Coordinates of N, CA and C in Angstrom, one line a residue:
Chain A
D1 N -28.2 12.9 -78.5 CA -29.5 12.7 -78.3 C -29.9 13.1 -76.9
T2 N -31.2 13.5 -76.7 CA -31.7 13.8 -75.4 C -32.2 12.5 -74.7
V3 N -31.5 12.3 -73.5 CA -31.9 11.2 -72.7 C -33.0 11.5 -71.8
M4 N -34.1 10.7 -71.7 CA -35.3 11.0 -70.9 C -35.2 9.9 -69.8
T5 N -35.3 10.3 -68.6 CA -35.1 9.4 -67.4 C -36.3 9.6 -66.5
Q6 N -37.1 8.5 -66.4 CA -38.3 8.5 -65.5 C -38.0 7.9 -64.2
S7 N -38.8 8.4 -63.1 CA -38.8 7.8 -61.8 C -40.1 7.8 -61.2
P8 N -40.5 6.8 -60.4 CA -39.7 5.6 -60.4 C -40.0 4.7 -61.6
D9 N -39.4 3.5 -61.6 CA -39.5 2.5 -62.7 C -40.9 1.9 -62.4
S10 N -41.4 1.8 -61.3 CA -42.6 1.1 -60.9 C -43.3 1.8 -59.7
L11 N -44.5 1.7 -59.6 CA -45.2 2.5 -58.6 C -46.5 1.8 -58.3
A12 N -46.8 1.5 -57.0 CA -48.1 1.0 -56.5 C -48.9 2.0 -55.7
V13 N -50.0 2.3 -56.2 CA -50.9 3.3 -55.5 C -52.2 2.7 -55.2
S14 N -52.8 3.1 -54.0 CA -54.2 2.7 -53.6 C -55.1 3.4 -54.6
L15 N -56.3 2.8 -54.8 CA -57.4 3.4 -55.5 C -57.9 4.7 -54.8
G16 N -58.0 5.7 -55.6 CA -58.4 7.0 -55.0 C -57.3 7.9 -54.5
E17 N -56.1 7.3 -54.4 CA -54.9 8.1 -54.1 C -54.3 8.7 -55.3
R18 N -53.3 9.6 -54.9 CA -52.5 10.4 -55.9 C -51.4 9.5 -56.4
A19 N -51.2 9.6 -57.7 CA -49.9 9.0 -58.3 C -49.2 10.0 -59.0
T20 N -47.8 9.9 -58.8 CA -46.9 11.0 -59.3 C -45.7 10.3 -60.0
I21 N -45.5 10.7 -61.3 CA -44.4 10.1 -62.0 C -43.5 11.3 -62.5
N22 N -42.3 11.1 -62.3 CA -41.3 12.2 -62.7 C -40.5 11.8 -64.1
C23 N -40.1 12.8 -64.7 CA -39.3 12.6 -65.9 C -38.4 13.8 -66.0
K24 N -37.1 13.4 -66.3 CA -36.1 14.4 -66.3 C -35.3 14.2 -67.7
S25 N -35.1 15.4 -68.4 CA -34.4 15.3 -69.7 C -33.0 15.7 -69.5
S26 N -32.1 15.2 -70.3 CA -30.7 15.5 -70.3 C -30.4 16.9 -70.8
Q27 N -31.3 17.4 -71.6 CA -31.2 18.8 -72.0 C -32.6 19.5 -71.8
S28 N -32.5 20.8 -71.8 CA -33.8 21.5 -71.7 C -34.6 21.3 -72.9
V29 N -35.9 21.1 -72.7 CA -36.9 21.0 -73.9 C -37.8 22.2 -73.9
L30 N -37.4 23.3 -73.3 CA -38.0 24.6 -73.3 C -37.5 25.4 -74.3
Y31 N -38.5 25.8 -75.3 CA -38.1 26.7 -76.4 C -38.3 28.1 -76.0
S32 N -37.2 28.8 -75.9 CA -37.4 30.1 -75.3 C -38.1 31.1 -76.2
S33 N -38.3 31.0 -77.5 CA -38.8 31.9 -78.3 C -40.4 31.9 -78.3
N34 N -40.9 30.6 -77.8 CA -42.3 30.5 -77.6 C -42.7 30.1 -76.3
N35 N -41.7 30.0 -75.4 CA -42.0 29.5 -74.0 C -42.8 28.2 -73.8
N36 N -42.6 27.4 -74.9 CA -43.3 26.0 -74.8 C -42.3 25.0 -74.4
N37 N -42.8 24.0 -73.6 CA -42.0 22.8 -73.3 C -42.4 21.7 -74.2
Y38 N -41.4 21.1 -74.9 CA -41.7 20.2 -75.9 C -41.7 18.7 -75.4
L39 N -42.7 18.5 -74.5 CA -42.7 17.3 -73.7 C -44.2 16.7 -73.7
A40 N -44.2 15.4 -74.0 CA -45.6 14.8 -74.1 C -45.5 13.6 -73.0
W41 N -46.7 13.1 -72.6 CA -46.9 11.9 -71.8 C -47.9 11.0 -72.6
Y42 N -47.6 9.7 -72.5 CA -48.4 8.6 -73.2 C -48.7 7.5 -72.1
Q43 N -49.8 6.9 -72.3 CA -50.3 5.8 -71.5 C -50.3 4.6 -72.3
Q44 N -49.8 3.5 -71.9 CA -49.8 2.2 -72.8 C -50.3 1.1 -71.8
K45 N -51.5 0.7 -72.1 CA -52.1 -0.5 -71.4 C -51.6 -1.7 -71.9
Q46 N -51.6 -2.8 -71.3 CA -51.0 -4.1 -71.7 C -51.7 -4.5 -73.0
G47 N -50.9 -4.9 -74.0 CA -51.4 -5.3 -75.3 C -51.9 -4.3 -76.2
Q48 N -51.8 -3.0 -75.8 CA -52.4 -1.9 -76.6 C -51.3 -1.0 -77.1
P49 N -51.6 -0.2 -78.1 CA -50.6 0.9 -78.5 C -50.7 2.0 -77.5
P50 N -49.7 2.8 -77.5 CA -49.6 4.0 -76.6 C -50.9 5.0 -76.9
K51 N -51.2 5.8 -75.9 CA -52.3 6.8 -76.2 C -51.7 8.0 -75.5
L52 N -52.0 9.1 -76.4 CA -51.5 10.4 -76.1 C -52.3 11.0 -74.8
L53 N -51.7 11.4 -73.8 CA -52.5 12.0 -72.7 C -52.2 13.5 -72.6
I54 N -51.0 13.9 -72.7 CA -50.6 15.4 -72.5 C -49.5 15.7 -73.4
Y55 N -49.5 17.0 -74.0 CA -48.5 17.5 -74.8 C -48.2 19.0 -74.3
W56 N -47.2 19.7 -74.9 CA -46.7 20.9 -74.4 C -46.7 20.9 -72.8
A57 N -46.3 19.7 -72.3 CA -46.1 19.5 -70.9 C -47.3 19.5 -70.0
S58 N -48.3 20.3 -70.3 CA -49.4 20.4 -69.5 C -50.8 20.5 -70.3
T59 N -50.8 20.4 -71.6 CA -52.1 20.4 -72.3 C -52.7 19.0 -72.4
R60 N -53.8 18.9 -71.9 CA -54.6 17.6 -71.9 C -55.1 17.3 -73.3
E61 N -54.9 16.1 -73.8 CA -55.4 15.8 -75.1 C -57.0 15.6 -74.9
S62 N -57.7 15.9 -76.0 CA -59.1 15.9 -75.9 C -59.6 14.4 -75.4
G63 N -60.6 14.4 -74.5 CA -61.1 13.1 -74.0 C -60.4 12.5 -72.9
V64 N -59.1 13.1 -72.5 CA -58.5 12.6 -71.4 C -59.1 13.2 -70.1
P65 N -59.3 12.2 -69.1 CA -60.0 12.7 -67.9 C -59.1 13.8 -67.2
D66 N -59.8 14.7 -66.5 CA -59.1 15.8 -65.8 C -58.3 15.4 -64.6
R67 N -58.4 14.1 -64.2 CA -57.5 13.7 -63.0 C -56.1 13.5 -63.6
F68 N -55.8 13.5 -64.8 CA -54.5 13.6 -65.4 C -54.0 14.9 -65.6
S69 N -52.8 15.3 -65.0 CA -52.3 16.7 -65.3 C -50.8 16.5 -65.4
G70 N -50.3 17.5 -66.1 CA -48.8 17.5 -66.4 C -48.3 18.9 -65.8
S71 N -47.0 18.9 -65.4 CA -46.3 20.1 -64.9 C -44.9 20.0 -65.2
G72 N -44.2 21.1 -64.9 CA -42.7 21.1 -65.0 C -42.4 22.0 -66.2
S73 N -41.0 22.3 -66.2 CA -40.4 23.1 -67.2 C -39.0 22.9 -67.4
G74 N -38.4 23.1 -68.5 CA -37.0 23.0 -68.7 C -36.6 21.6 -68.9
T75 N -36.1 20.9 -67.7 CA -35.5 19.5 -67.7 C -36.4 18.6 -66.8
D76 N -37.2 19.2 -65.9 CA -38.0 18.3 -64.9 C -39.5 18.5 -65.1
F77 N -40.1 17.3 -65.2 CA -41.6 17.3 -65.5 C -42.2 16.3 -64.6
T78 N -43.5 16.4 -64.4 CA -44.2 15.5 -63.6 C -45.6 15.2 -64.3
L79 N -46.0 13.9 -64.2 CA -47.4 13.5 -64.5 C -48.1 13.1 -63.2
T80 N -49.3 13.7 -63.0 CA -50.0 13.5 -61.8 C -51.3 12.9 -62.1
I81 N -51.7 11.8 -61.4 CA -53.1 11.3 -61.5 C -53.6 11.6 -60.1
S82 N -54.5 12.4 -60.0 CA -55.1 12.9 -58.7 C -55.8 11.9 -57.9
S83 N -56.6 11.0 -58.5 CA -57.4 10.0 -57.8 C -57.3 8.8 -58.7
L84 N -56.5 7.8 -58.3 CA -56.2 6.7 -59.2 C -57.5 5.8 -59.3
Q85 N -57.8 5.5 -60.6 CA -58.8 4.6 -60.9 C -58.2 3.3 -61.5
A86 N -59.1 2.2 -61.3 CA -58.5 0.9 -61.8 C -58.1 0.8 -63.2
E87 N -58.8 1.6 -64.0 CA -58.5 1.6 -65.4 C -57.2 2.4 -65.7
D88 N -56.6 3.0 -64.7 CA -55.3 3.8 -65.0 C -54.1 2.8 -64.9
V89 N -54.3 1.5 -64.5 CA -53.1 0.6 -64.5 C -52.5 0.6 -65.9
A90 N -51.2 0.9 -66.1 CA -50.6 1.0 -67.4 C -49.1 1.3 -67.2
V91 N -48.4 1.4 -68.3 CA -47.1 2.0 -68.3 C -47.2 3.4 -68.9
Y92 N -46.5 4.3 -68.2 CA -46.6 5.7 -68.7 C -45.2 6.1 -69.2
Y93 N -45.1 6.7 -70.3 CA -44.0 7.2 -71.0 C -43.9 8.7 -71.1
C94 N -42.8 9.4 -70.8 CA -42.6 10.8 -71.3 C -41.9 10.8 -72.5
Q95 N -41.9 11.8 -73.3 CA -41.3 11.9 -74.7 C -40.9 13.3 -74.9
Q96 N -39.7 13.6 -75.4 CA -39.4 14.9 -75.8 C -39.5 15.0 -77.3
Y97 N -40.0 16.2 -77.8 CA -40.1 16.4 -79.2 C -39.5 17.7 -79.5
Y98 N -38.5 18.2 -78.7 CA -37.8 19.4 -78.9 C -36.9 19.4 -80.2
H99 N -36.3 18.1 -80.4 CA -35.6 17.9 -81.6 C -35.6 16.4 -81.9
T100 N -35.2 16.1 -83.1 CA -35.1 14.7 -83.4 C -33.7 14.2 -83.1
P101 N -33.5 13.0 -82.8 CA -34.4 11.9 -82.7 C -35.4 12.1 -81.4
Y102 N -36.7 12.0 -81.7 CA -37.7 12.1 -80.6 C -37.3 10.8 -79.6
T103 N -37.3 11.1 -78.4 CA -36.9 10.1 -77.4 C -37.9 10.0 -76.3
F104 N -38.0 8.8 -75.8 CA -39.0 8.5 -74.7 C -38.2 8.1 -73.5
G105 N -38.9 8.3 -72.5 CA -38.3 7.6 -71.1 C -38.5 6.2 -71.2
Q106 N -38.0 5.5 -70.2 CA -37.9 4.1 -70.1 C -39.4 3.5 -69.6
G107 N -40.2 4.4 -69.3 CA -41.5 3.9 -68.8 C -41.6 3.7 -67.3
T108 N -42.7 3.9 -66.8 CA -43.0 3.8 -65.4 C -44.3 2.9 -65.3
K109 N -44.2 1.7 -64.7 CA -45.3 0.9 -64.5 C -46.1 1.3 -63.3
L110 N -47.4 1.4 -63.5 CA -48.3 1.9 -62.4 C -49.3 0.8 -62.0
E111 N -49.2 0.4 -60.9 CA -50.1 -0.7 -60.4 C -50.9 -0.3 -59.3
I112 N -52.0 -1.1 -58.9 CA -52.8 -0.8 -57.8 C -52.3 -1.5 -56.5
K113 N -52.2 -0.8 -55.4 CA -51.6 -1.3 -54.1 C -52.7 -2.1 -53.5
Chain B
E1 N -64.6 6.6 -88.3 CA -63.7 6.5 -87.3 C -62.3 6.6 -87.8
V2 N -61.5 7.4 -87.0 CA -60.1 7.6 -87.4 C -59.3 6.4 -87.0
Q3 N -58.6 5.9 -87.9 CA -58.0 4.5 -87.8 C -56.6 4.4 -88.6
L4 N -55.7 3.7 -88.0 CA -54.4 3.3 -88.7 C -54.4 1.8 -88.5
V5 N -54.0 1.1 -89.7 CA -53.8 -0.3 -89.6 C -52.5 -0.7 -90.3
E6 N -51.6 -1.3 -89.5 CA -50.4 -1.7 -90.0 C -50.5 -3.2 -90.5
S7 N -49.6 -3.5 -91.4 CA -49.5 -4.9 -92.0 C -48.1 -5.0 -92.5
G8 N -47.8 -6.4 -92.8 CA -46.7 -6.7 -93.4 C -45.5 -7.3 -92.5
G9 N -45.8 -7.3 -91.2 CA -44.8 -7.9 -90.4 C -44.7 -9.4 -90.5
G10 N -43.7 -9.9 -89.9 CA -43.6 -11.5 -90.0 C -42.1 -11.8 -89.5
L11 N -41.9 -13.1 -89.7 CA -40.6 -13.6 -89.4 C -39.5 -13.6 -90.6
V12 N -38.5 -13.0 -90.5 CA -37.5 -12.8 -91.5 C -36.1 -13.0 -91.0
Q13 N -35.2 -13.6 -92.0 CA -33.9 -13.9 -91.6 C -32.9 -12.6 -91.5
P14 N -32.0 -12.6 -90.7 CA -31.1 -11.5 -90.7 C -30.5 -11.2 -92.2
G15 N -30.4 -9.9 -92.4 CA -29.9 -9.5 -93.7 C -31.0 -9.4 -94.9
R16 N -32.2 -10.0 -94.5 CA -33.3 -9.9 -95.5 C -34.1 -8.6 -95.4
S17 N -35.2 -8.5 -96.2 CA -36.0 -7.2 -96.3 C -37.4 -7.4 -96.0
L18 N -38.1 -6.5 -95.6 CA -39.5 -6.5 -95.3 C -40.1 -5.2 -95.6
R19 N -41.3 -5.1 -96.0 CA -42.0 -3.8 -96.3 C -43.3 -3.8 -95.4
L20 N -43.4 -2.8 -94.5 CA -44.5 -2.6 -93.7 C -45.4 -1.5 -94.3
S21 N -46.7 -1.8 -94.2 CA -47.7 -0.8 -94.6 C -48.5 -0.2 -93.5
C22 N -49.1 1.1 -93.7 CA -49.9 1.6 -92.7 C -51.0 2.2 -93.4
T23 N -52.2 1.7 -93.3 CA -53.3 2.2 -94.1 C -54.2 3.0 -93.1
A24 N -54.5 4.3 -93.5 CA -55.2 5.3 -92.8 C -56.6 5.3 -93.3
S25 N -57.6 5.6 -92.4 CA -59.0 6.0 -92.7 C -59.6 6.8 -91.7
G26 N -60.6 7.6 -92.2 CA -61.4 8.4 -91.2 C -60.8 9.8 -91.1
F27 N -59.7 10.2 -91.9 CA -59.2 11.5 -91.9 C -58.4 11.8 -93.2
T28 N -58.1 13.1 -93.4 CA -57.4 13.3 -94.7 C -55.9 13.1 -94.5
F29 N -55.6 11.9 -94.9 CA -54.2 11.4 -94.7 C -53.1 12.4 -95.2
G30 N -53.3 12.9 -96.3 CA -52.3 13.8 -96.9 C -52.1 15.1 -96.1
D31 N -52.9 15.4 -95.1 CA -52.7 16.6 -94.3 C -51.8 16.5 -93.1
Y32 N -51.4 15.1 -92.9 CA -50.6 14.9 -91.7 C -49.2 14.4 -92.0
A33 N -48.2 14.7 -91.1 CA -47.0 14.0 -91.1 C -47.3 12.6 -90.4
M34 N -46.5 11.6 -90.8 CA -46.6 10.3 -90.2 C -45.2 9.8 -89.7
S35 N -45.3 9.0 -88.6 CA -44.1 8.4 -88.1 C -44.3 6.9 -88.0
W36 N -43.1 6.3 -87.8 CA -43.1 4.9 -87.3 C -42.3 4.9 -86.0
V37 N -42.9 4.1 -85.0 CA -42.3 4.0 -83.7 C -42.3 2.4 -83.4
R38 N -41.2 2.0 -82.9 CA -41.1 0.5 -82.6 C -40.9 0.3 -81.1
Q39 N -41.2 -1.0 -80.7 CA -41.1 -1.4 -79.3 C -40.6 -2.8 -79.3
A40 N -39.4 -3.0 -78.9 CA -38.8 -4.3 -78.8 C -39.5 -5.1 -77.6
P41 N -39.5 -6.4 -77.7 CA -40.2 -7.2 -76.7 C -39.8 -6.8 -75.3
G42 N -40.9 -6.4 -74.5 CA -40.6 -6.0 -73.0 C -39.9 -4.7 -72.9
K43 N -39.8 -3.9 -73.9 CA -38.9 -2.7 -73.8 C -39.8 -1.4 -74.0
G44 N -39.1 -0.4 -74.1 CA -39.8 0.9 -74.2 C -40.0 1.3 -75.8
L45 N -40.4 2.5 -76.0 CA -40.7 3.0 -77.3 C -39.5 3.7 -77.9
E46 N -39.3 3.4 -79.2 CA -38.2 4.1 -79.9 C -38.7 4.6 -81.2
W47 N -38.6 5.9 -81.4 CA -39.0 6.5 -82.6 C -38.1 6.1 -83.8
V48 N -38.7 5.8 -85.0 CA -37.9 5.2 -86.0 C -37.7 6.2 -87.2
S49 N -38.8 6.8 -87.6 CA -38.7 7.7 -88.7 C -40.0 8.5 -88.8
F50 N -39.8 9.7 -89.6 CA -41.1 10.4 -90.0 C -41.0 10.8 -91.4
I51 N -42.2 11.2 -91.9 CA -42.3 11.7 -93.3 C -43.3 12.8 -93.1
R52 N -42.9 14.0 -93.6 CA -43.9 15.2 -93.5 C -44.8 15.1 -94.6
S53 N -45.9 15.9 -94.5 CA -46.9 16.0 -95.6 C -46.3 16.7 -96.8
K54 N -46.9 16.4 -98.0 CA -46.4 17.0 -99.2 C -46.4 18.6 -99.0
A55 N -47.4 19.1 -98.4 CA -47.5 20.5 -98.2 C -46.4 21.1 -97.3
S56 N -45.8 20.2 -96.6 CA -44.5 20.7 -95.7 C -43.2 20.1 -96.4
G57 N -43.3 19.7 -97.7 CA -42.1 19.4 -98.4 C -41.9 17.9 -98.4
G58 N -42.6 17.1 -97.7 CA -42.4 15.6 -97.7 C -41.1 15.2 -97.1
T59 N -40.4 16.1 -96.2 CA -39.2 15.8 -95.7 C -39.2 14.6 -94.8
I60 N -38.1 13.9 -94.8 CA -37.9 12.7 -94.1 C -36.7 12.7 -93.2
E61 N -36.9 12.1 -92.0 CA -35.9 11.8 -91.1 C -35.8 10.5 -90.5
Y62 N -34.7 10.0 -90.0 CA -34.5 8.7 -89.5 C -33.8 8.6 -88.2
A63 N -34.1 7.7 -87.4 CA -33.2 7.5 -86.2 C -31.8 6.9 -86.8
A64 N -30.8 7.2 -86.0 CA -29.5 6.7 -86.5 C -29.4 5.2 -86.6
S65 N -30.1 4.5 -85.7 CA -30.1 3.0 -85.7 C -30.6 2.4 -86.9
V66 N -31.4 3.2 -87.7 CA -32.0 2.6 -88.9 C -31.5 3.3 -90.3
N67 N -30.8 4.5 -90.1 CA -30.5 5.3 -91.2 C -29.6 4.5 -92.2
G68 N -30.0 4.6 -93.5 CA -29.3 3.8 -94.5 C -29.8 2.5 -94.8
R69 N -30.7 1.9 -93.8 CA -31.2 0.6 -94.0 C -32.8 0.7 -94.2
F70 N -33.4 1.7 -93.6 CA -34.9 1.8 -93.6 C -35.2 3.0 -94.7
T71 N -36.4 2.8 -95.3 CA -36.9 3.9 -96.1 C -38.4 4.1 -95.9
I72 N -38.8 5.4 -95.5 CA -40.1 5.6 -95.3 C -40.6 6.3 -96.6
S73 N -42.0 6.0 -96.9 CA -42.5 6.7 -98.1 C -44.1 6.8 -97.8
R74 N -44.7 7.5 -98.6 CA -46.1 7.6 -98.5 C -46.9 7.7 -99.9
D75 N -48.1 7.2 -100.0 CA -48.8 7.3 -101.2 C -50.2 8.0 -100.7
D76 N -50.3 9.2 -100.9 CA -51.5 9.9 -100.3 C -52.8 9.5 -101.2
S77 N -52.5 9.0 -102.4 CA -53.8 8.6 -103.2 C -54.3 7.4 -102.7
K78 N -53.6 6.6 -102.0 CA -54.0 5.4 -101.3 C -54.1 5.4 -99.8
N79 N -53.8 6.6 -99.3 CA -53.8 6.7 -97.8 C -53.0 5.7 -97.1
I80 N -51.7 5.4 -97.6 CA -50.8 4.4 -97.0 C -49.4 5.1 -96.8
A81 N -48.9 4.7 -95.7 CA -47.5 5.0 -95.3 C -46.7 3.7 -95.4
Y82 N -45.5 3.7 -95.8 CA -44.7 2.5 -96.0 C -43.5 2.6 -95.1
L83 N -43.0 1.5 -94.8 CA -41.6 1.4 -94.2 C -40.8 0.2 -94.8
E84 N -39.9 0.5 -95.6 CA -39.1 -0.5 -96.3 C -37.9 -0.8 -95.4
M85 N -37.8 -2.0 -95.0 CA -36.6 -2.3 -94.1 C -35.6 -3.3 -94.8
N86 N -34.5 -2.9 -95.0 CA -33.4 -3.7 -95.6 C -32.4 -4.0 -94.6
S87 N -31.6 -5.1 -94.9 CA -30.4 -5.5 -94.1 C -30.8 -5.6 -92.6
L88 N -31.9 -6.3 -92.5 CA -32.5 -6.5 -91.1 C -31.5 -7.2 -90.2
K89 N -31.6 -6.7 -88.9 CA -30.7 -7.3 -87.8 C -31.7 -7.8 -86.8
T90 N -31.1 -8.7 -85.9 CA -31.9 -9.3 -84.9 C -32.4 -8.1 -83.9
E91 N -31.7 -7.0 -83.7 CA -32.1 -6.0 -82.8 C -33.2 -5.2 -83.5
D92 N -33.6 -5.4 -84.6 CA -34.7 -4.8 -85.3 C -36.1 -5.5 -84.9
T93 N -36.0 -6.6 -84.1 CA -37.2 -7.3 -83.8 C -38.0 -6.5 -82.8
A94 N -39.2 -6.2 -83.2 CA -40.1 -5.3 -82.4 C -41.5 -5.3 -83.0
V95 N -42.4 -4.7 -82.2 CA -43.6 -4.3 -82.7 C -43.5 -2.9 -83.4
Y96 N -44.0 -2.8 -84.6 CA -43.8 -1.5 -85.3 C -45.2 -0.8 -85.3
Y97 N -45.2 0.4 -84.8 CA -46.5 1.2 -84.7 C -46.3 2.3 -85.8
C98 N -47.4 2.6 -86.4 CA -47.6 3.7 -87.3 C -48.4 4.7 -86.4
A99 N -47.9 5.9 -86.5 CA -48.5 7.0 -85.6 C -48.7 8.3 -86.4
R100 N -49.8 9.0 -86.3 CA -50.2 10.2 -86.9 C -49.6 11.3 -86.1
D101 N -49.0 12.3 -86.7 CA -48.5 13.5 -85.9 C -49.7 14.5 -85.9
I102 N -49.6 15.3 -84.9 CA -50.7 16.3 -84.7 C -50.7 17.4 -85.7
T103 N -49.5 17.5 -86.5 CA -49.4 18.5 -87.5 C -49.0 18.0 -88.9
N104 N -48.9 18.8 -89.8 CA -48.4 18.3 -91.1 C -46.9 18.3 -91.4
W105 N -46.2 18.9 -90.4 CA -44.8 19.0 -90.6 C -43.9 18.2 -89.6
S106 N -44.6 17.5 -88.8 CA -43.9 16.6 -87.8 C -43.6 17.4 -86.6
Q107 N -44.6 17.6 -85.7 CA -44.4 18.2 -84.4 C -43.6 17.3 -83.5
G108 N -44.0 16.0 -83.8 CA -43.3 15.0 -82.8 C -44.3 14.5 -81.8
V109 N -45.6 14.9 -82.0 CA -46.6 14.6 -80.9 C -47.5 13.7 -81.7
F110 N -47.9 12.4 -81.2 CA -48.6 11.3 -82.0 C -49.9 11.1 -81.3
D111 N -50.9 11.6 -82.0 CA -52.3 11.5 -81.4 C -53.1 10.3 -81.8
I112 N -52.7 9.6 -82.9 CA -53.4 8.4 -83.4 C -52.3 7.4 -83.6
W113 N -52.6 6.1 -83.1 CA -51.6 5.0 -83.2 C -52.3 3.8 -83.8
G114 N -51.6 3.0 -84.7 CA -52.1 1.7 -85.0 C -52.0 0.7 -84.0
Q115 N -52.5 -0.5 -84.2 CA -52.4 -1.6 -83.2 C -51.0 -2.2 -83.3
G116 N -50.2 -1.9 -84.4 CA -48.9 -2.5 -84.5 C -48.8 -3.7 -85.3
T117 N -47.6 -4.0 -85.9 CA -47.3 -5.2 -86.6 C -46.0 -5.7 -86.1
T118 N -45.9 -7.0 -85.9 CA -44.7 -7.6 -85.2 C -43.8 -8.1 -86.3
V119 N -42.5 -7.6 -86.1 CA -41.4 -8.1 -86.9 C -40.3 -8.8 -86.1
T120 N -40.1 -10.1 -86.5 CA -39.1 -10.9 -85.9 C -38.1 -11.2 -86.8
V121 N -36.8 -10.9 -86.4 CA -35.7 -11.1 -87.1 C -34.9 -12.2 -86.6
S122 N -34.8 -13.4 -87.2 CA -34.2 -14.5 -86.6 C -33.8 -15.5 -87.6
S123 N -32.7 -16.3 -87.4 CA -32.3 -17.2 -88.3 C -33.0 -18.6 -87.9

């Protein structure tokens, strides 16, 4: 199975500042035949189901604010929130869908400093 | 409104069975692959199973942790996906989410999630 490891486990950022969450996969999730990275990011607020933010490592889901962006390739990926808003407090998960079993990172808890 | 609503959760003793349902509305259910994802108390997300659309052969896959004990199915005429859980273990305790895949063949990207139903396995 592909193990997804996120860092840090928790993060406190001031409002309006940049937040960066990292995700590392134990195997490459880059499919060479189409040059796509099979990596998604989800946001889960307290008491709610996860919400899809980004897939193909950098494609923003419809309706997701453009302060959220994804980058990276192969085994190393980053979710960046360019200017943190109060409503961004949540746990963020990366997920690989290169092959089954689909696996998630352990989550990064983002709080306001 | 596109929506998934899970039901069927509850308290069950180890070794017993439970069937979860996921009722879809607001979209053509049969056009999409569906998955179940669970979250143990205070823990992260674990994919459990998917079922492809009929157009993609209705293929099914399971996580190793549930393979042989859980069965996923779908009834496109009723817009419902099911998860039959047998031989339940205490480690199956979790919130179970139903999730819609962005494709009909299970890309593994989940754009719509239900609110979840809680399964507690305890004696």
